[in-house]
mmCIF file of C-alpha atoms and ligand atoms in Angstrom:
data_model
loop_
_atom_site.group_PDB
_atom_site.id
_atom_site.type_symbol
_atom_site.label_atom_id
_atom_site.label_comp_id
_atom_site.label_asym_id
_atom_site.label_seq_id
_atom_site.Cartn_x
_atom_site.Cartn_y
_atom_site.Cartn_z
ATOM 1 C CA MET U 1 96.931 128.627 106.154
ATOM 2 C CA ILE U 2 93.880 126.520 106.974
ATOM 3 C CA LYS U 3 91.606 129.030 105.230
ATOM 4 C CA GLU U 4 93.384 128.409 101.905
ATOM 5 C CA THR U 5 93.763 124.632 102.208
ATOM 6 C CA LEU U 6 90.132 124.252 103.275
ATOM 7 C CA GLU U 7 88.966 126.335 100.315
ATOM 8 C CA GLN U 8 91.180 124.246 98.011
ATOM 9 C CA VAL U 9 89.723 120.982 99.315
ATOM 10 C CA ARG U 10 86.168 122.316 98.971
ATOM 11 C CA GLU U 11 86.906 123.242 95.377
ATOM 12 C CA GLU U 12 88.353 119.806 94.623
ATOM 13 C CA ILE U 13 85.249 118.200 96.113
ATOM 14 C CA ARG U 14 83.031 120.386 93.897
ATOM 15 C CA ASP U 15 85.125 119.463 90.843
ATOM 16 C CA ALA U 16 84.869 115.749 91.650
ATOM 17 C CA GLU U 17 81.098 116.035 92.168
ATOM 18 C CA LYS U 18 80.758 117.710 88.787
ATOM 19 C CA LEU U 19 83.004 115.177 87.049
ATOM 20 C CA ALA U 20 80.983 112.308 88.498
ATOM 21 C CA GLY U 21 77.704 113.927 87.479
ATOM 22 C CA ARG U 22 76.703 114.264 91.111
ATOM 23 C CA ALA U 23 74.702 117.127 92.581
ATOM 24 C CA GLU U 24 76.721 120.006 94.013
ATOM 25 C CA GLY U 25 76.845 119.682 97.777
ATOM 26 C CA SER U 26 76.055 115.955 97.782
ATOM 27 C CA VAL U 27 79.391 115.161 99.457
ATOM 28 C CA ALA U 28 79.909 116.299 103.052
ATOM 29 C CA LEU U 29 83.379 117.237 104.266
ATOM 30 C CA MET U 30 84.636 115.920 107.588
ATOM 31 C CA ALA U 31 87.826 117.617 108.807
ATOM 32 C CA VAL U 32 90.021 115.022 110.527
ATOM 33 C CA SER U 33 91.863 116.900 113.255
ATOM 34 C CA LYS U 34 93.788 114.065 114.942
ATOM 35 C CA LEU U 35 97.271 115.127 116.021
ATOM 36 C CA HIS U 36 96.455 118.770 115.348
ATOM 37 C CA THR U 37 95.730 121.363 118.015
ATOM 38 C CA TYR U 38 92.364 122.661 119.160
ATOM 39 C CA GLU U 39 93.490 126.080 117.872
ATOM 40 C CA ASN U 40 93.630 124.507 114.395
ATOM 41 C CA VAL U 41 90.131 123.110 114.916
ATOM 42 C CA LEU U 42 88.857 126.578 115.848
ATOM 43 C CA GLU U 43 90.556 128.080 112.827
ATOM 44 C CA ALA U 44 88.718 125.652 110.540
ATOM 45 C CA TYR U 45 85.490 126.358 112.448
ATOM 46 C CA ALA U 46 85.973 130.077 111.832
ATOM 47 C CA CYS U 47 86.099 129.241 108.092
ATOM 48 C CA GLY U 48 82.703 127.549 108.294
ATOM 49 C CA GLN U 49 83.785 123.949 108.938
ATOM 50 C CA ARG U 50 81.386 122.225 111.339
ATOM 51 C CA LEU U 51 82.008 118.463 111.119
ATOM 52 C CA PHE U 52 85.193 117.105 112.719
ATOM 53 C CA GLY U 53 86.603 113.594 113.119
ATOM 54 C CA GLU U 54 89.027 112.260 115.724
ATOM 55 C CA ASN U 55 90.645 108.844 116.091
ATOM 56 C CA HIS U 56 91.530 108.409 119.751
ATOM 57 C CA VAL U 57 89.365 108.596 122.852
ATOM 58 C CA GLN U 58 92.183 110.016 124.971
ATOM 59 C CA GLU U 59 92.922 112.749 122.462
ATOM 60 C CA VAL U 60 89.259 113.803 122.364
ATOM 61 C CA GLU U 61 89.191 113.982 126.167
ATOM 62 C CA ALA U 62 92.372 116.038 126.316
ATOM 63 C CA LYS U 63 91.682 118.356 123.412
ATOM 64 C CA PHE U 64 88.012 119.309 123.226
ATOM 65 C CA PRO U 65 86.310 121.377 125.919
ATOM 66 C CA LEU U 66 82.888 120.153 127.047
ATOM 67 C CA GLN U 67 81.346 123.421 125.912
ATOM 68 C CA ARG U 68 81.910 123.601 122.184
ATOM 69 C CA PRO U 69 81.188 126.366 119.708
ATOM 70 C CA GLU U 70 77.639 126.458 118.375
ATOM 71 C CA GLY U 71 76.991 123.787 115.748
ATOM 72 C CA MET U 72 80.340 121.997 116.015
ATOM 73 C CA VAL U 73 79.830 118.281 115.401
ATOM 74 C CA LEU U 74 82.374 115.689 116.489
ATOM 75 C CA HIS U 75 82.599 112.031 115.475
ATOM 76 C CA LEU U 76 84.946 109.294 116.564
ATOM 77 C CA ILE U 77 86.334 107.619 113.418
ATOM 78 C CA GLY U 78 89.086 105.446 114.906
ATOM 79 C CA HIS U 79 88.816 101.938 116.294
ATOM 80 C CA LEU U 80 86.918 101.916 119.596
ATOM 81 C CA GLN U 81 87.736 99.447 122.365
ATOM 82 C CA SER U 82 84.703 98.449 124.370
ATOM 83 C CA ASN U 83 86.296 99.524 127.684
ATOM 84 C CA LYS U 84 86.391 103.130 126.400
ATOM 85 C CA VAL U 85 82.756 103.345 125.313
ATOM 86 C CA ASN U 86 81.508 104.941 128.531
ATOM 87 C CA LYS U 87 84.183 107.598 128.255
ATOM 88 C CA ILE U 88 83.595 108.570 124.635
ATOM 89 C CA VAL U 89 79.806 108.471 124.334
ATOM 90 C CA PRO U 90 79.207 111.662 126.374
ATOM 91 C CA LEU U 91 81.855 113.490 124.295
ATOM 92 C CA VAL U 92 80.804 112.841 120.690
ATOM 93 C CA ASP U 93 77.792 113.093 118.408
ATOM 94 C CA GLY U 94 78.641 110.078 116.303
ATOM 95 C CA ILE U 95 80.764 106.928 116.156
ATOM 96 C CA ASP U 96 81.745 105.994 112.610
ATOM 97 C CA SER U 97 83.791 102.896 113.404
ATOM 98 C CA VAL U 98 81.309 100.406 114.882
ATOM 99 C CA ASP U 99 82.590 96.946 114.041
ATOM 100 C CA SER U 100 80.718 94.467 116.250
ATOM 101 C CA LEU U 101 77.311 93.821 117.773
ATOM 102 C CA ARG U 102 78.880 93.785 121.235
ATOM 103 C CA LEU U 103 80.277 97.268 120.702
ATOM 104 C CA LEU U 104 76.931 98.543 119.418
ATOM 105 C CA GLU U 105 75.178 97.145 122.501
ATOM 106 C CA LYS U 106 77.659 98.918 124.767
ATOM 107 C CA ILE U 107 77.151 102.195 122.903
ATOM 108 C CA GLU U 108 73.373 101.861 123.266
ATOM 109 C CA LYS U 109 73.776 101.291 126.991
ATOM 110 C CA ALA U 110 76.114 104.263 127.442
ATOM 111 C CA ALA U 111 73.894 106.510 125.306
ATOM 112 C CA THR U 112 70.884 105.526 127.403
ATOM 113 C CA ALA U 113 72.792 106.493 130.548
ATOM 114 C CA SER U 114 73.807 109.814 128.959
ATOM 115 C CA ASN U 115 70.265 110.388 127.741
ATOM 116 C CA LYS U 116 71.425 111.063 124.192
ATOM 117 C CA THR U 117 71.176 109.596 120.725
ATOM 118 C CA ILE U 118 74.367 108.591 118.930
ATOM 119 C CA GLU U 119 74.683 108.454 115.155
ATOM 120 C CA VAL U 120 76.602 105.406 113.997
ATOM 121 C CA LEU U 121 78.303 104.173 110.872
ATOM 122 C CA PHE U 122 79.397 100.576 110.521
ATOM 123 C CA GLU U 123 83.003 100.205 109.462
ATOM 124 C CA VAL U 124 83.727 97.573 106.847
ATOM 125 C CA ASN U 125 87.144 96.154 106.095
ATOM 126 C CA THR U 126 86.870 96.277 102.309
ATOM 127 C CA SER U 127 90.531 95.587 101.588
ATOM 128 C CA GLY U 128 91.060 92.428 103.632
ATOM 129 C CA GLU U 129 94.202 93.946 105.190
ATOM 130 C CA GLU U 130 94.767 92.395 108.603
ATOM 131 C CA GLN U 131 95.772 95.608 110.363
ATOM 132 C CA LYS U 132 92.477 97.246 109.401
ATOM 133 C CA SER U 133 89.486 97.248 111.683
ATOM 134 C CA GLY U 134 85.937 96.835 110.484
ATOM 135 C CA PHE U 135 83.570 93.991 109.663
ATOM 136 C CA VAL U 136 85.230 91.341 107.529
ATOM 137 C CA SER U 137 82.164 89.169 107.113
ATOM 138 C CA ASP U 138 78.922 90.470 105.599
ATOM 139 C CA GLU U 139 76.983 88.020 107.764
ATOM 140 C CA ALA U 140 78.348 89.544 110.977
ATOM 141 C CA LEU U 141 77.350 92.997 109.703
ATOM 142 C CA PHE U 142 73.828 91.826 108.815
ATOM 143 C CA GLU U 143 73.480 90.154 112.206
ATOM 144 C CA THR U 144 74.439 93.427 113.909
ATOM 145 C CA LEU U 145 72.046 95.419 111.731
ATOM 146 C CA SER U 146 69.196 93.056 112.553
ATOM 147 C CA HIS U 147 69.469 94.240 116.184
ATOM 148 C CA ALA U 148 70.192 97.922 115.531
ATOM 149 C CA GLY U 149 66.554 98.816 114.927
ATOM 150 C CA GLU U 150 65.671 97.771 118.476
ATOM 151 C CA MET U 151 68.105 100.231 120.053
ATOM 152 C CA PRO U 152 66.327 103.530 120.667
ATOM 153 C CA HIS U 153 69.492 105.567 121.334
ATOM 154 C CA ILE U 154 71.265 104.410 118.170
ATOM 155 C CA LYS U 155 70.662 106.205 114.898
ATOM 156 C CA VAL U 156 72.033 104.187 112.001
ATOM 157 C CA LYS U 157 73.375 106.460 109.254
ATOM 158 C CA GLY U 158 75.348 104.173 106.938
ATOM 159 C CA LEU U 159 78.723 102.574 106.282
ATOM 160 C CA MET U 160 82.361 103.636 106.467
ATOM 161 C CA THR U 161 85.586 102.237 105.056
ATOM 162 C CA VAL U 162 89.274 103.080 104.826
ATOM 163 C CA GLY U 163 90.768 102.360 101.396
ATOM 164 C CA PRO U 164 93.757 100.020 101.088
ATOM 165 C CA LEU U 165 97.180 101.364 102.005
ATOM 166 C CA GLY U 166 99.648 102.099 99.255
ATOM 167 C CA GLY U 167 97.597 104.387 97.080
ATOM 168 C CA ASP U 168 96.938 102.021 94.167
ATOM 169 C CA ALA U 169 94.007 103.805 92.492
ATOM 170 C CA ASP U 170 92.402 100.641 91.077
ATOM 171 C CA LYS U 171 92.485 98.856 94.416
ATOM 172 C CA ASN U 172 90.996 101.880 96.152
ATOM 173 C CA ARG U 173 88.244 102.055 93.552
ATOM 174 C CA GLN U 174 87.435 98.373 94.065
ATOM 175 C CA ALA U 175 87.196 98.856 97.831
ATOM 176 C CA PHE U 176 84.890 101.867 97.446
ATOM 177 C CA ARG U 177 82.736 100.065 94.907
ATOM 178 C CA ARG U 178 82.402 97.137 97.265
ATOM 179 C CA LEU U 179 81.255 99.400 100.112
ATOM 180 C CA ARG U 180 78.627 100.962 97.904
ATOM 181 C CA GLN U 181 77.320 97.577 96.764
ATOM 182 C CA LEU U 182 77.211 96.387 100.363
ATOM 183 C CA ARG U 183 75.311 99.549 101.311
ATOM 184 C CA ASP U 184 72.719 98.833 98.610
ATOM 185 C CA GLU U 185 72.369 95.287 99.943
ATOM 186 C CA CYS U 186 71.957 96.567 103.524
ATOM 187 C CA GLN U 187 69.287 99.036 102.419
ATOM 188 C CA LYS U 188 67.411 96.222 100.682
ATOM 189 C CA ARG U 189 67.588 93.921 103.706
ATOM 190 C CA TYR U 190 66.817 96.574 106.328
ATOM 191 C CA PRO U 191 64.546 99.107 104.615
ATOM 192 C CA SER U 192 63.551 100.740 107.912
ATOM 193 C CA LEU U 193 67.146 101.787 108.655
ATOM 194 C CA ASP U 194 68.906 104.792 107.102
ATOM 195 C CA PHE U 195 72.002 104.035 105.028
ATOM 196 C CA SER U 196 72.302 107.425 103.363
ATOM 197 C CA THR U 197 75.896 108.043 104.529
ATOM 198 C CA LEU U 198 78.722 106.364 102.670
ATOM 199 C CA SER U 199 81.880 107.632 104.391
ATOM 200 C CA MET U 200 84.845 106.911 102.149
ATOM 201 C CA GLY U 201 87.784 108.855 100.735
ATOM 202 C CA MET U 202 90.735 110.553 102.478
ATOM 203 C CA SER U 203 93.326 113.118 101.347
ATOM 204 C CA GLY U 204 94.978 110.709 98.911
ATOM 205 C CA ASP U 205 91.932 109.118 97.309
ATOM 206 C CA PHE U 206 88.815 111.232 97.785
ATOM 207 C CA PRO U 207 88.153 112.096 94.114
ATOM 208 C CA ILE U 208 87.931 108.361 93.300
ATOM 209 C CA ALA U 209 85.674 107.812 96.319
ATOM 210 C CA ILE U 210 83.348 110.562 95.091
ATOM 211 C CA GLU U 211 83.210 108.935 91.648
ATOM 212 C CA GLU U 212 82.189 105.724 93.403
ATOM 213 C CA GLY U 213 79.375 107.327 95.372
ATOM 214 C CA SER U 214 80.898 108.663 98.585
ATOM 215 C CA THR U 215 78.630 111.046 100.492
ATOM 216 C CA MET U 216 81.245 111.954 103.120
ATOM 217 C CA VAL U 217 84.990 112.373 102.715
ATOM 218 C CA ARG U 218 87.317 112.425 105.733
ATOM 219 C CA ILE U 219 90.197 114.794 105.110
ATOM 220 C CA GLY U 220 93.084 115.460 107.491
ATOM 221 C CA THR U 221 96.440 116.134 105.856
ATOM 222 C CA ALA U 222 95.125 118.146 102.899
ATOM 223 C CA ILE U 223 93.524 120.603 105.348
ATOM 224 C CA PHE U 224 95.812 120.671 108.389
ATOM 225 C CA GLY U 225 99.144 119.543 106.908
ATOM 226 C CA PRO U 226 101.300 116.679 108.221
ATOM 227 C CA ARG U 227 100.317 115.260 111.601
ATOM 228 C CA ASN U 228 102.301 116.272 114.660
ATOM 229 C CA TYR U 229 103.175 113.012 116.419
ATOM 230 C CA ASN U 230 104.522 114.874 119.444
ATOM 231 C CA LEU U 231 101.250 116.619 120.153
HETATM 232 C C1 PLP X 301 93.592 109.850 109.734
HETATM 233 C C2 PLP X 301 92.329 109.388 109.106
HETATM 234 C C3 PLP X 301 91.751 110.089 108.043
HETATM 235 C C4 PLP X 301 92.400 111.296 107.385
HETATM 236 O O1 PLP X 301 93.503 110.894 106.644
HETATM 237 P P1 PLP X 301 94.309 111.947 105.707
HETATM 238 O O2 PLP X 301 95.078 111.066 104.799
HETATM 239 O O3 PLP X 301 95.174 112.755 106.611
HETATM 240 O O4 PLP X 301 93.313 112.767 104.989
HETATM 241 C C5 PLP X 301 90.521 109.641 107.578
HETATM 242 N N1 PLP X 301 89.910 108.557 108.095
HETATM 243 C C6 PLP X 301 90.433 107.850 109.108
HETATM 244 C C7 PLP X 301 89.699 106.677 109.648
HETATM 245 C C8 PLP X 301 91.673 108.238 109.636
HETATM 246 O O5 PLP X 301 92.196 107.510 110.621
#
C-alpha cells in the first residue's frame, strides 16, 4: 500500500534529518513515478504527496492529463534531448536534468513561447561514470550559469546528481559531498542566482545524501515498489 510505504519513507527522512542535526522538514520528498501508473500517482497525491518526478518525455505525455489535481507539481528528472524540449516544457513545472548551455537556451525559448517560467536544476556527473548524464566539467557548468541570469523564463534552483551505481556507501558519500562543495562554489560565483536545492539521494542511498546536505530526495522504488517495465 502506497499509504504505508509513503509514511515509512517520510519517517526515515525525519530520522535522517534528526541524525544529521538538520531541521525537521528541511528535506523535500519527490516521488519518482516512472513506470508506475497514474492511478498510483493519484494514490500518493491522496496521501498528501505533491511533488512528482518522471524520466521520459513520452511517458509524461501518455500518462498525465493536462488538467492536474490542485497543487500537483511535476518535474522531468531524466536526460532531455534537445529535440524534445518543445514537447516537455508545456507539460512540466521543472527540469532537473539540464546538462548543457544549448539545452538551457532551448528551454528558455520554449518557455517564452509557452508564456511560463520553468524551474531548473543543473545535473552534475559526480561519479565520472560514462553512462551517466550531467556536466562533467565544472567550467562548462560555470559557463552555462553565467548566461542563466539573462534568461527571464528560467528560474535556477540548484544542482542535481545521481550517485554511483553499485551501492558502495563511501563512493556515494563522496559524490554527494562533491555536489555540495560545487554548489557552494556556484553560490559564491553567482550570488544573484538561487542554489538552495541540492537534489540527491534515491531509495538506496537517501540517508547518506541527507547527512551530506541534500534538500531533496528522489524516491521511486521505496514508495511505489519495483518498476513495471511493461507499462
Ligand atoms: C529512477 C530515478 C530515481 C528513483 O530511483 P529509486 O531507486 O527507484 O528510488 C531517482 N532519480 C532519478 C534521476 C531516477 O532516474
